[in-house]
PDB file of C-alpha atoms in Angstrom:
ATOM      1  CA  UNK A1484      -0.416  -8.537 -22.292  1.00 77.00           C
ATOM      2  CA  UNK A1485      -1.352 -11.547 -24.140  1.00 85.00           C
ATOM      3  CA  UNK A1486      -0.069 -14.505 -22.142  1.00 91.00           C
ATOM      4  CA  UNK A1487       0.990 -15.426 -18.504  1.00 93.00           C
ATOM      5  CA  UNK A1488       4.560 -15.273 -20.149  1.00 95.00           C
ATOM      6  CA  UNK A1489       4.192 -11.457 -20.794  1.00 95.00           C
ATOM      7  CA  UNK A1490       2.864 -11.664 -17.208  1.00 95.00           C
ATOM      8  CA  UNK A1491       5.909 -13.102 -15.925  1.00 95.00           C
ATOM      9  CA  UNK A1492       8.194 -10.720 -18.006  1.00 95.00           C
ATOM     10  CA  UNK A1493       6.452  -7.746 -16.841  1.00 96.00           C
ATOM     11  CA  UNK A1494       6.844  -8.872 -13.373  1.00 95.00           C
ATOM     12  CA  UNK A1495      10.518  -9.910 -13.526  1.00 94.00           C
ATOM     13  CA  UNK A1496      11.295  -6.277 -15.322  1.00 95.00           C
ATOM     14  CA  UNK A1497       9.947  -4.574 -11.930  1.00 95.00           C
ATOM     15  CA  UNK A1498      11.738  -3.792  -8.895  1.00 93.00           C
ATOM     16  CA  UNK A1499      10.141  -6.321  -5.988  1.00 92.00           C
ATOM     17  CA  UNK A1500      11.245  -4.315  -3.236  1.00 92.00           C
ATOM     18  CA  UNK A1501       8.784  -1.800  -4.278  1.00 94.00           C
ATOM     19  CA  UNK A1502       4.806  -1.855  -4.859  1.00 96.00           C
ATOM     20  CA  UNK A1503       3.571  -1.289  -8.502  1.00 96.00           C
ATOM     21  CA  UNK A1504       0.686  -2.110 -10.723  1.00 96.00           C
ATOM     22  CA  UNK A1505      -0.428  -3.958 -13.619  1.00 96.00           C
ATOM     23  CA  UNK A1506      -3.614  -3.623 -15.599  1.00 95.00           C
ATOM     24  CA  UNK A1507      -5.623  -4.430 -18.685  1.00 95.00           C
ATOM     25  CA  UNK A1508      -6.475  -2.154 -21.311  1.00 95.00           C
ATOM     26  CA  UNK A1509     -10.254  -0.511 -20.358  1.00 97.00           C
ATOM     27  CA  UNK A1510     -12.712  -2.111 -22.812  1.00 96.00           C
ATOM     28  CA  UNK A1511     -14.613   0.633 -24.753  1.00 96.00           C
ATOM     29  CA  UNK A1512     -18.252  -0.870 -23.331  1.00 97.00           C
ATOM     30  CA  UNK A1513     -17.035  -0.136 -20.040  1.00 97.00           C
ATOM     31  CA  UNK A1514     -16.988   3.563 -20.655  1.00 96.00           C
ATOM     32  CA  UNK A1515     -20.549   3.548 -22.316  1.00 95.00           C
ATOM     33  CA  UNK A1516     -22.430   1.225 -20.272  1.00 96.00           C
ATOM     34  CA  UNK A1517     -23.038   1.033 -16.412  1.00 97.00           C
ATOM     35  CA  UNK A1518     -20.366  -1.609 -14.662  1.00 97.00           C
ATOM     36  CA  UNK A1519     -20.058  -3.479 -11.700  1.00 97.00           C
ATOM     37  CA  UNK A1520     -16.523  -3.821  -9.888  1.00 97.00           C
ATOM     38  CA  UNK A1521     -15.316  -6.776  -7.788  1.00 97.00           C
ATOM     39  CA  UNK A1522     -12.078  -6.519  -5.340  1.00 97.00           C
ATOM     40  CA  UNK A1523     -10.263  -9.237  -3.804  1.00 95.00           C
ATOM     41  CA  UNK A1524      -6.729 -10.097  -2.424  1.00 95.00           C
ATOM     42  CA  UNK A1525      -4.217 -12.747  -2.372  1.00 94.00           C
ATOM     43  CA  UNK A1526      -1.487 -13.442   0.120  1.00 93.00           C
ATOM     44  CA  UNK A1527      -2.441 -11.847   2.838  1.00 92.00           C
ATOM     45  CA  UNK A1528      -1.585 -14.530   5.426  1.00 90.00           C
ATOM     46  CA  UNK A1529       1.877 -15.467   4.182  1.00 93.00           C
ATOM     47  CA  UNK A1530       5.420 -14.866   5.423  1.00 93.00           C
ATOM     48  CA  UNK A1531       7.003 -14.920   1.979  1.00 94.00           C
ATOM     49  CA  UNK A1532       6.129 -12.900  -1.021  1.00 94.00           C
ATOM     50  CA  UNK A1533       3.892  -9.930  -1.710  1.00 96.00           C
ATOM     51  CA  UNK A1534       0.196  -9.132  -0.943  1.00 96.00           C
ATOM     52  CA  UNK A1535      -1.821  -8.799  -4.343  1.00 97.00           C
ATOM     53  CA  UNK A1536      -4.782  -6.861  -4.477  1.00 97.00           C
ATOM     54  CA  UNK A1537      -6.957  -7.166  -7.935  1.00 96.00           C
ATOM     55  CA  UNK A1538     -10.150  -5.816  -9.176  1.00 97.00           C
ATOM     56  CA  UNK A1539     -12.044  -6.753 -12.433  1.00 97.00           C
ATOM     57  CA  UNK A1540     -14.974  -4.832 -13.552  1.00 97.00           C
ATOM     58  CA  UNK A1541     -17.542  -5.394 -16.802  1.00 97.00           C
ATOM     59  CA  UNK A1542     -21.043  -4.155 -17.822  1.00 97.00           C
ATOM     60  CA  UNK A1543     -23.761  -5.814 -16.040  1.00 96.00           C
ATOM     61  CA  UNK A1544     -25.483  -6.529 -18.885  1.00 95.00           C
ATOM     62  CA  UNK A1545     -22.357  -8.736 -19.411  1.00 94.00           C
ATOM     63  CA  UNK A1546     -22.743 -10.882 -16.527  1.00 92.00           C
ATOM     64  CA  UNK A1547     -22.809 -14.038 -18.981  1.00 93.00           C
ATOM     65  CA  UNK A1548     -19.262 -13.190 -19.629  1.00 95.00           C
ATOM     66  CA  UNK A1549     -18.064 -13.986 -16.208  1.00 93.00           C
ATOM     67  CA  UNK A1550     -20.221 -17.106 -16.164  1.00 90.00           C
ATOM     68  CA  UNK A1551     -18.669 -18.769 -19.362  1.00 92.00           C
ATOM     69  CA  UNK A1552     -15.318 -17.822 -18.034  1.00 92.00           C
ATOM     70  CA  UNK A1553     -15.713 -20.076 -15.139  1.00 88.00           C
ATOM     71  CA  UNK A1554     -15.582 -17.257 -12.383  1.00 86.00           C
ATOM     72  CA  UNK A1555     -16.526 -19.014  -9.085  1.00 74.00           C
ATOM     73  CA  UNK A1556     -14.794 -19.620  -5.952  1.00 69.00           C
ATOM     74  CA  UNK A1557     -11.325 -19.128  -6.532  1.00 68.00           C
ATOM     75  CA  UNK A1558     -10.353 -20.805  -3.846  1.00 71.00           C
ATOM     76  CA  UNK A1559     -11.790 -23.845  -4.950  1.00 82.00           C
ATOM     77  CA  UNK A1560     -10.074 -23.502  -8.135  1.00 88.00           C
ATOM     78  CA  UNK A1561      -6.694 -25.583  -8.813  1.00 91.00           C
ATOM     79  CA  UNK A1562      -3.843 -23.185  -9.876  1.00 92.00           C
ATOM     80  CA  UNK A1563      -4.009 -24.748 -13.202  1.00 94.00           C
ATOM     81  CA  UNK A1564      -7.447 -23.657 -13.535  1.00 94.00           C
ATOM     82  CA  UNK A1565      -7.219 -19.735 -12.259  1.00 94.00           C
ATOM     83  CA  UNK A1566      -4.371 -19.876 -14.793  1.00 95.00           C
ATOM     84  CA  UNK A1567      -6.651 -20.996 -17.774  1.00 95.00           C
ATOM     85  CA  UNK A1568      -9.220 -18.549 -16.335  1.00 95.00           C
ATOM     86  CA  UNK A1569      -6.910 -15.831 -16.794  1.00 96.00           C
ATOM     87  CA  UNK A1570      -5.375 -16.819 -20.192  1.00 96.00           C
ATOM     88  CA  UNK A1571      -8.839 -16.986 -21.510  1.00 95.00           C
ATOM     89  CA  UNK A1572      -9.437 -13.007 -19.933  1.00 95.00           C
ATOM     90  CA  UNK A1573      -6.407 -12.142 -21.885  1.00 95.00           C
ATOM     91  CA  UNK A1574      -6.621 -13.982 -25.010  1.00 95.00           C
ATOM     92  CA  UNK A1575     -10.385 -14.497 -25.919  1.00 95.00           C
ATOM     93  CA  UNK A1576     -12.353 -11.942 -27.834  1.00 94.00           C
ATOM     94  CA  UNK A1577     -15.195 -11.644 -25.468  1.00 95.00           C
ATOM     95  CA  UNK A1578     -13.279 -11.367 -22.256  1.00 95.00           C
ATOM     96  CA  UNK A1579     -11.118  -8.840 -23.798  1.00 95.00           C
ATOM     97  CA  UNK A1580     -13.960  -6.437 -25.423  1.00 96.00           C
ATOM     98  CA  UNK A1581     -15.934  -7.020 -21.829  1.00 96.00           C
ATOM     99  CA  UNK A1582     -13.815  -7.555 -18.564  1.00 97.00           C
ATOM    100  CA  UNK A1583     -11.168  -5.255 -17.708  1.00 97.00           C
ATOM    101  CA  UNK A1584      -8.910  -5.807 -14.794  1.00 97.00           C
ATOM    102  CA  UNK A1585      -5.992  -4.221 -12.611  1.00 97.00           C
ATOM    103  CA  UNK A1586      -3.680  -5.334  -9.740  1.00 97.00           C
ATOM    104  CA  UNK A1587      -1.374  -3.576  -7.393  1.00 98.00           C
ATOM    105  CA  UNK A1588       1.566  -5.785  -6.437  1.00 97.00           C
ATOM    106  CA  UNK A1589       2.249  -4.936  -2.286  1.00 97.00           C
ATOM    107  CA  UNK A1590       5.788  -5.705  -1.351  1.00 96.00           C
ATOM    108  CA  UNK A1591       6.898  -8.209   1.611  1.00 94.00           C
ATOM    109  CA  UNK A1592       8.992  -4.883   2.424  1.00 92.00           C
ATOM    110  CA  UNK A1593       6.275  -2.211   2.563  1.00 93.00           C
ATOM    111  CA  UNK A1594       4.207  -4.626   4.298  1.00 93.00           C
ATOM    112  CA  UNK A1595       7.020  -5.047   7.293  1.00 90.00           C
ATOM    113  CA  UNK A1596       7.940  -1.190   7.127  1.00 89.00           C
ATOM    114  CA  UNK A1597       4.338  -0.308   7.411  1.00 88.00           C
ATOM    115  CA  UNK A1598       3.330  -2.319  10.704  1.00 84.00           C
ATOM    116  CA  UNK A1599       6.860  -1.531  12.269  1.00 79.00           C
ATOM    117  CA  UNK A1600       7.016   2.116  11.952  1.00 75.00           C
ATOM    118  CA  UNK A1601       6.475   4.800  14.772  1.00 71.00           C
ATOM    119  CA  UNK A1602       2.788   5.140  13.763  1.00 70.00           C
ATOM    120  CA  UNK A1603       2.122   1.866  12.821  1.00 72.00           C
ATOM    121  CA  UNK A1604       0.029   0.811   9.763  1.00 78.00           C
ATOM    122  CA  UNK A1605      -1.896  -1.942  10.335  1.00 86.00           C
ATOM    123  CA  UNK A1606      -2.471  -4.584   7.731  1.00 89.00           C
ATOM    124  CA  UNK A1607      -6.041  -4.023   7.316  1.00 90.00           C
ATOM    125  CA  UNK A1608      -5.272  -0.399   6.547  1.00 92.00           C
ATOM    126  CA  UNK A1609      -2.749  -1.321   3.895  1.00 93.00           C
ATOM    127  CA  UNK A1610      -5.647  -3.648   2.336  1.00 93.00           C
ATOM    128  CA  UNK A1611      -8.217  -1.480   2.216  1.00 94.00           C
ATOM    129  CA  UNK A1612      -5.774   1.671   1.066  1.00 94.00           C
ATOM    130  CA  UNK A1613      -4.971  -0.510  -1.743  1.00 96.00           C
ATOM    131  CA  UNK A1614      -8.488  -1.324  -2.766  1.00 96.00           C
ATOM    132  CA  UNK A1615      -9.754   2.420  -2.912  1.00 96.00           C
ATOM    133  CA  UNK A1616      -6.680   3.588  -4.824  1.00 97.00           C
ATOM    134  CA  UNK A1617      -7.366   0.786  -7.243  1.00 97.00           C
ATOM    135  CA  UNK A1618     -11.176   1.898  -7.398  1.00 97.00           C
ATOM    136  CA  UNK A1619     -10.490   5.673  -7.868  1.00 97.00           C
ATOM    137  CA  UNK A1620      -8.003   4.732 -10.805  1.00 97.00           C
ATOM    138  CA  UNK A1621     -10.721   2.736 -12.635  1.00 97.00           C
ATOM    139  CA  UNK A1622     -12.916   5.575 -12.158  1.00 97.00           C
ATOM    140  CA  UNK A1623     -10.201   7.911 -13.395  1.00 96.00           C
ATOM    141  CA  UNK A1624      -9.442   5.597 -16.725  1.00 96.00           C
ATOM    142  CA  UNK A1625     -13.405   6.825 -17.228  1.00 96.00           C
ATOM    143  CA  UNK A1626     -15.279   3.391 -16.480  1.00 97.00           C
ATOM    144  CA  UNK A1627     -18.907   3.729 -15.795  1.00 97.00           C
ATOM    145  CA  UNK A1628     -19.054   2.382 -12.012  1.00 97.00           C
ATOM    146  CA  UNK A1629     -22.748   1.305 -10.666  1.00 97.00           C
ATOM    147  CA  UNK A1630     -21.675  -1.381  -8.296  1.00 97.00           C
ATOM    148  CA  UNK A1631     -18.832  -2.058  -6.338  1.00 97.00           C
ATOM    149  CA  UNK A1632     -18.664  -5.654  -4.510  1.00 97.00           C
ATOM    150  CA  UNK A1633     -15.781  -6.323  -1.909  1.00 96.00           C
ATOM    151  CA  UNK A1634     -14.289  -9.561   0.010  1.00 93.00           C
ATOM    152  CA  UNK A1635     -14.194  -7.759   3.371  1.00 90.00           C
ATOM    153  CA  UNK A1636     -11.238  -7.186   5.750  1.00 88.00           C
ATOM    154  CA  UNK A1637     -12.445  -6.443   9.198  1.00 85.00           C
ATOM    155  CA  UNK A1638     -16.018  -5.948  10.120  1.00 90.00           C
ATOM    156  CA  UNK A1639     -18.089  -5.648   6.670  1.00 92.00           C
ATOM    157  CA  UNK A1640     -20.472  -2.842   8.072  1.00 94.00           C
ATOM    158  CA  UNK A1641     -17.464  -0.409   8.700  1.00 93.00           C
ATOM    159  CA  UNK A1642     -15.562  -1.132   5.459  1.00 93.00           C
ATOM    160  CA  UNK A1643     -18.915  -0.772   3.450  1.00 95.00           C
ATOM    161  CA  UNK A1644     -19.594   2.610   5.265  1.00 95.00           C
ATOM    162  CA  UNK A1645     -16.088   3.962   4.894  1.00 94.00           C
ATOM    163  CA  UNK A1646     -16.327   3.164   1.108  1.00 96.00           C
ATOM    164  CA  UNK A1647     -19.745   4.370   0.930  1.00 96.00           C
ATOM    165  CA  UNK A1648     -18.183   7.617   2.499  1.00 96.00           C
ATOM    166  CA  UNK A1649     -15.716   7.848  -0.712  1.00 96.00           C
ATOM    167  CA  UNK A1650     -17.985   6.798  -3.397  1.00 97.00           C
ATOM    168  CA  UNK A1651     -21.222   8.107  -2.709  1.00 95.00           C
ATOM    169  CA  UNK A1652     -23.049   7.948  -6.360  1.00 95.00           C
ATOM    170  CA  UNK A1653     -21.830   4.220  -6.128  1.00 96.00           C
ATOM    171  CA  UNK A1654     -23.599   1.324  -4.941  1.00 97.00           C
ATOM    172  CA  UNK A1655     -21.323  -0.814  -2.425  1.00 97.00           C
ATOM    173  CA  UNK A1656     -21.540  -4.057  -1.326  1.00 96.00           C
ATOM    174  CA  UNK A1657     -19.143  -5.618   1.432  1.00 96.00           C
ATOM    175  CA  UNK A1658     -19.544  -9.138   2.312  1.00 94.00           C
ATOM    176  CA  UNK A1659     -17.604 -12.025   3.889  1.00 93.00           C
ATOM    177  CA  UNK A1660     -16.288 -14.753   1.363  1.00 91.00           C
ATOM    178  CA  UNK A1661     -17.859 -12.153  -1.211  1.00 92.00           C
ATOM    179  CA  UNK A1662     -15.397 -14.358  -3.944  1.00 91.00           C
ATOM    180  CA  UNK A1663     -17.920 -16.961  -3.246  1.00 90.00           C
ATOM    181  CA  UNK A1664     -20.970 -15.142  -3.944  1.00 91.00           C
ATOM    182  CA  UNK A1665     -20.053 -12.755  -6.640  1.00 94.00           C
ATOM    183  CA  UNK A1666     -18.672 -13.826  -9.887  1.00 94.00           C
ATOM    184  CA  UNK A1667     -16.634 -10.483 -10.650  1.00 96.00           C
ATOM    185  CA  UNK A1668     -15.481 -10.831  -7.208  1.00 95.00           C
ATOM    186  CA  UNK A1669     -14.056 -14.097  -8.091  1.00 95.00           C
ATOM    187  CA  UNK A1670     -12.588 -12.541 -10.862  1.00 96.00           C
ATOM    188  CA  UNK A1671     -10.938 -10.224  -8.915  1.00 96.00           C
ATOM    189  CA  UNK A1672      -9.600 -12.898  -7.183  1.00 95.00           C
ATOM    190  CA  UNK A1673      -8.274 -14.821  -9.864  1.00 95.00           C
ATOM    191  CA  UNK A1674      -6.707 -11.536 -11.225  1.00 96.00           C
ATOM    192  CA  UNK A1675      -4.669 -11.150  -7.601  1.00 96.00           C
ATOM    193  CA  UNK A1676      -4.099 -15.116  -7.188  1.00 95.00           C
ATOM    194  CA  UNK A1677      -2.234 -15.767 -10.826  1.00 96.00           C
ATOM    195  CA  UNK A1678      -0.731 -12.531 -10.232  1.00 97.00           C
ATOM    196  CA  UNK A1679       1.118 -13.471  -6.845  1.00 96.00           C
ATOM    197  CA  UNK A1680       1.770 -16.813  -8.167  1.00 95.00           C
ATOM    198  CA  UNK A1681       3.877 -15.753 -10.936  1.00 96.00           C
ATOM    199  CA  UNK A1682       5.398 -13.019  -9.214  1.00 96.00           C
ATOM    200  CA  UNK A1683       6.838 -15.999  -6.527  1.00 94.00           C
ATOM    201  CA  UNK A1684       7.791 -18.058  -9.735  1.00 94.00           C
ATOM    202  CA  UNK A1685       9.972 -14.876 -11.297  1.00 94.00           C
ATOM    203  CA  UNK A1686      11.401 -13.617  -7.805  1.00 94.00           C
ATOM    204  CA  UNK A1687      14.469 -12.518  -7.724  1.00 91.00           C
ATOM    205  CA  UNK A1688      17.070 -12.039  -4.851  1.00 90.00           C
ATOM    206  CA  UNK A1689      18.610  -8.370  -4.797  1.00 87.00           C
ATOM    207  CA  UNK A1690      20.993 -10.193  -2.013  1.00 85.00           C
ATOM    208  CA  UNK A1691      22.480 -12.605  -4.696  1.00 82.00           C
ATOM    209  CA  UNK A1692      20.791 -16.088  -3.394  1.00 82.00           C
ATOM    210  CA  UNK A1693      21.285 -18.791  -6.429  1.00 83.00           C
ATOM    211  CA  UNK A1694      17.716 -19.941  -5.549  1.00 85.00           C
ATOM    212  CA  UNK A1695      13.944 -20.093  -7.688  1.00 85.00           C
ATOM    213  CA  UNK A1696      10.388 -20.837  -6.214  1.00 86.00           C
ATOM    214  CA  UNK A1697      11.036 -24.510  -5.656  1.00 87.00           C
ATOM    215  CA  UNK A1698      13.239 -23.637  -3.043  1.00 88.00           C
ATOM    216  CA  UNK A1699      11.100 -21.626  -0.922  1.00 90.00           C
ATOM    217  CA  UNK A1700       7.692 -22.974  -1.441  1.00 89.00           C
ATOM    218  CA  UNK A1701       4.094 -21.086  -1.718  1.00 90.00           C
ATOM    219  CA  UNK A1702       5.121 -18.771   1.444  1.00 90.00           C
ATOM    220  CA  UNK A1703       2.512 -19.862   3.987  1.00 90.00           C
ATOM    221  CA  UNK A1704       4.055 -20.505   7.347  1.00 88.00           C
ATOM    222  CA  UNK A1705       2.623 -24.128   7.258  1.00 89.00           C
ATOM    223  CA  UNK A1706       4.495 -25.152   3.652  1.00 91.00           C
ATOM    224  CA  UNK A1707       7.433 -27.392   4.672  1.00 93.00           C
ATOM    225  CA  UNK A1708       9.461 -25.580   2.157  1.00 93.00           C
ATOM    226  CA  UNK A1709       8.498 -22.043   3.534  1.00 92.00           C
ATOM    227  CA  UNK A1710       9.689 -23.596   6.932  1.00 91.00           C
ATOM    228  CA  UNK A1711      12.937 -24.760   5.802  1.00 92.00           C
ATOM    229  CA  UNK A1712      13.675 -21.487   4.353  1.00 91.00           C
ATOM    230  CA  UNK A1713      12.276 -19.297   7.510  1.00 91.00           C
ATOM    231  CA  UNK A1714      14.935 -21.906   9.474  1.00 90.00           C
ATOM    232  CA  UNK A1715      18.108 -21.870   7.029  1.00 89.00           C
ATOM    233  CA  UNK A1716      18.061 -18.278   5.564  1.00 87.00           C
ATOM    234  CA  UNK A1717      18.945 -16.203   8.310  1.00 86.00           C
ATOM    235  CA  UNK A1718      21.754 -13.628   8.119  1.00 85.00           C
ATOM    236  CA  UNK A1719      23.217 -13.126  11.537  1.00 84.00           C
ATOM    237  CA  UNK A1720      23.627  -9.546  10.870  1.00 84.00           C
ATOM    238  CA  UNK A1721      21.084  -8.591   8.300  1.00 86.00           C
ATOM    239  CA  UNK A1722      18.282 -10.967   8.988  1.00 86.00           C
ATOM    240  CA  UNK A1723      16.523 -11.969   5.937  1.00 89.00           C
ATOM    241  CA  UNK A1724      16.042 -11.243   2.421  1.00 90.00           C
ATOM    242  CA  UNK A1725      13.456  -8.803   1.318  1.00 92.00           C
ATOM    243  CA  UNK A1726      11.217 -11.953  -0.055  1.00 94.00           C
ATOM    244  CA  UNK A1727      10.452 -12.428   3.855  1.00 93.00           C
ATOM    245  CA  UNK A1728       7.932 -10.111   5.616  1.00 92.00           C
ATOM    246  CA  UNK A1729       9.977  -9.755   8.829  1.00 88.00           C
ATOM    247  CA  UNK A1730       7.043  -8.345  10.923  1.00 86.00           C
ATOM    248  CA  UNK A1731       5.322 -11.892  10.788  1.00 87.00           C
ATOM    249  CA  UNK A1732       5.954 -13.719  14.490  1.00 86.00           C
ATOM    250  CA  UNK A1733       7.065 -16.711  12.407  1.00 86.00           C
ATOM    251  CA  UNK A1734       9.861 -14.681  11.253  1.00 87.00           C
ATOM    252  CA  UNK A1735      10.459 -12.521  14.279  1.00 86.00           C
ATOM    253  CA  UNK A1736      10.903 -15.868  16.522  1.00 87.00           C
ATOM    254  CA  UNK A1737      13.779 -16.857  14.285  1.00 86.00           C
ATOM    255  CA  UNK A1738      15.388 -13.797  13.991  1.00 86.00           C
ATOM    256  CA  UNK A1739      15.351 -13.425  18.264  1.00 85.00           C
ATOM    257  CA  UNK A1740      16.654 -17.390  18.449  1.00 84.00           C
ATOM    258  CA  UNK A1741      19.135 -16.957  15.537  1.00 84.00           C
ATOM    259  CA  UNK A1742      20.507 -13.440  14.802  1.00 81.00           C
ATOM    260  CA  UNK A1743      22.450 -11.172  16.700  1.00 83.00           C
ATOM    261  CA  UNK A1744      20.936  -8.738  19.510  1.00 81.00           C
ATOM    262  CA  UNK A1745      20.528  -5.564  18.497  1.00 76.00           C
ATOM    263  CA  UNK A1746      19.571  -2.531  20.756  1.00 76.00           C
ATOM    264  CA  UNK A1747      18.334   0.429  19.340  1.00 66.00           C
ATOM    265  CA  UNK A1748      18.246   3.568  21.492  1.00 68.00           C
ATOM    266  CA  UNK A1749      14.431   5.168  21.881  1.00 65.00           C
ATOM    267  CA  UNK A1750      14.471   8.743  21.163  1.00 59.00           C
ATOM    268  CA  UNK A1751      12.968  10.979  23.332  1.00 60.00           C
ATOM    269  CA  UNK A1752       9.961  12.579  21.928  1.00 58.00           C
ATOM    270  CA  UNK A1753       8.844  15.880  22.916  1.00 55.00           C
ATOM    271  CA  UNK A1754       5.814  16.644  23.776  1.00 60.00           C
ATOM    272  CA  UNK A1755       3.741  19.730  21.902  1.00 59.00           C
ATOM    273  CA  UNK A1756       3.231  21.461  25.065  1.00 63.00           C
ATOM    274  CA  UNK A1757       6.849  21.296  26.128  1.00 62.00           C
ATOM    275  CA  UNK A1758       9.559  23.230  25.020  1.00 60.00           C
ATOM    276  CA  UNK A1759      12.987  20.993  24.546  1.00 60.00           C
ATOM    277  CA  UNK A1760      15.613  23.039  26.517  1.00 61.00           C
ATOM    278  CA  UNK A1761      16.803  25.921  25.431  1.00 63.00           C
ATOM    279  CA  UNK A1762      14.301  26.212  23.129  1.00 67.00           C
ATOM    280  CA  UNK A1763      12.641  29.692  22.542  1.00 67.00           C
ATOM    281  CA  UNK A1764       8.902  30.410  22.195  1.00 68.00           C
ATOM    282  CA  UNK A1765       8.142  32.051  18.610  1.00 67.00           C
ATOM    283  CA  UNK A1766       6.374  34.679  20.295  1.00 67.00           C
ATOM    284  CA  UNK A1767       9.723  35.891  22.190  1.00 67.00           C
ATOM    285  CA  UNK A1768      11.014  37.098  18.833  1.00 65.00           C
ATOM    286  CA  UNK A1769       8.178  39.940  18.278  1.00 66.00           C
ATOM    287  CA  UNK A1770       7.782  40.974  21.906  1.00 60.00           C
ATOM    288  CA  UNK A1771       8.887  44.434  22.808  1.00 61.00           C
ATOM    289  CA  UNK A1772      12.733  44.144  24.278  1.00 60.00           C
ATOM    290  CA  UNK A1773      13.289  46.093  27.823  1.00 60.00           C
ATOM    291  CA  UNK A1774      16.185  48.014  26.598  1.00 57.00           C
ATOM    292  CA  UNK A1775      17.176  49.716  30.175  1.00 57.00           C
ATOM    293  CA  UNK A1776      19.968  51.463  28.581  1.00 62.00           C
ATOM    294  CA  UNK A1777      20.008  55.252  27.607  1.00 64.00           C
ATOM    295  CA  UNK A1778      20.182  55.565  23.828  1.00 69.00           C
ATOM    296  CA  UNK A1779      22.709  58.242  22.805  1.00 73.00           C
ATOM    297  CA  UNK A1780      21.393  61.653  21.270  1.00 72.00           C
ATOM    298  CA  UNK A1781      22.271  62.380  17.612  1.00 72.00           C
ATOM    299  CA  UNK A1782      24.556  64.896  17.148  1.00 72.00           C
ATOM    300  CA  UNK A1783      21.774  66.666  15.218  1.00 69.00           C
ATOM    301  CA  UNK A1784      19.552  67.558  18.113  1.00 69.00           C
ATOM    302  CA  UNK A1785      22.457  68.190  20.168  1.00 71.00           C
ATOM    303  CA  UNK A1786      24.123  70.817  18.003  1.00 66.00           C
ATOM    304  CA  UNK A1787      20.293  72.320  18.269  1.00 62.00           C
ATOM    305  CA  UNK A1788      19.391  71.773  21.626  1.00 63.00           C
ATOM    306  CA  UNK A1789      16.665  70.148  20.447  1.00 69.00           C
ATOM    307  CA  UNK A1790      14.501  68.294  22.952  1.00 71.00           C
ATOM    308  CA  UNK A1791      11.507  65.896  22.467  1.00 68.00           C
ATOM    309  CA  UNK A1792       8.389  67.130  23.926  1.00 69.00           C
ATOM    310  CA  UNK A1793       4.749  66.859  24.009  1.00 62.00           C
ATOM    311  CA  UNK A1794       2.558  70.166  23.028  1.00 53.00           C
ATOM    312  CA  UNK A1795      -0.324  68.728  24.746  1.00 56.00           C
ATOM    313  CA  UNK A1796       1.031  68.456  28.170  1.00 51.00           C
TER     314      UNK A1796
END
């Protein structure tokens, strides 16, 4: 991957209703020298589009590379500036030789289904699982991780304890607003934000809408274009296209107002200690049956006048 165009081509080639990952080559130096890794996300709050988790890693000895890239609080950077930094990560020799990265694109469809399924899977759990899987993948690729820095979801102490249990030999730091404190987290944040921005720009509607990203905006509920999209694009029967996180209250309220009412019959769950009607216990198949019918003696015994007896009685 050598440019934002190749990033867009890659995103365009993927099924946007499913999760997928995108990653750089691992710089050889990251396999030999102790490295630090940062974790951050983009798109946690929007009602439209994917959430993207990003990680970036580089040797502890190469912190200056991150500073020369301009990795700072990504929220304070403009979209153009983030694109510029990410392009440098893809093309300039020093970053390419020292900084690796990976991103997971988590589809809005997956997010909504996770939050609606019978055993609910919260957004925090989706986020933590994504971060953990990305870290594991980096380790599997041979990166010599010594330190991990994470922008928290939920209480930092609990998240840090969980990660420390999974990765006991790595120093873990979980903090609020970590992207404004640690340049490596800022780099991860830039990876995530640029990936999400361009995923929206190349979004293809499976439902056949002839619309590009200028028709639905940033995806945040406060965006006027996003509000208009949510208000106008409700199908009376099928609801929203896959771009929409239909589990978000913004979408739920509009569905209740404009879509056809739908009632689902509750399925009665059988308690583990309660048998459904007509169900036999498995133990009955192994219990001796009481058969009071007299068994007919075999012809062999009858012809020879043989009887069953006990010599010790």
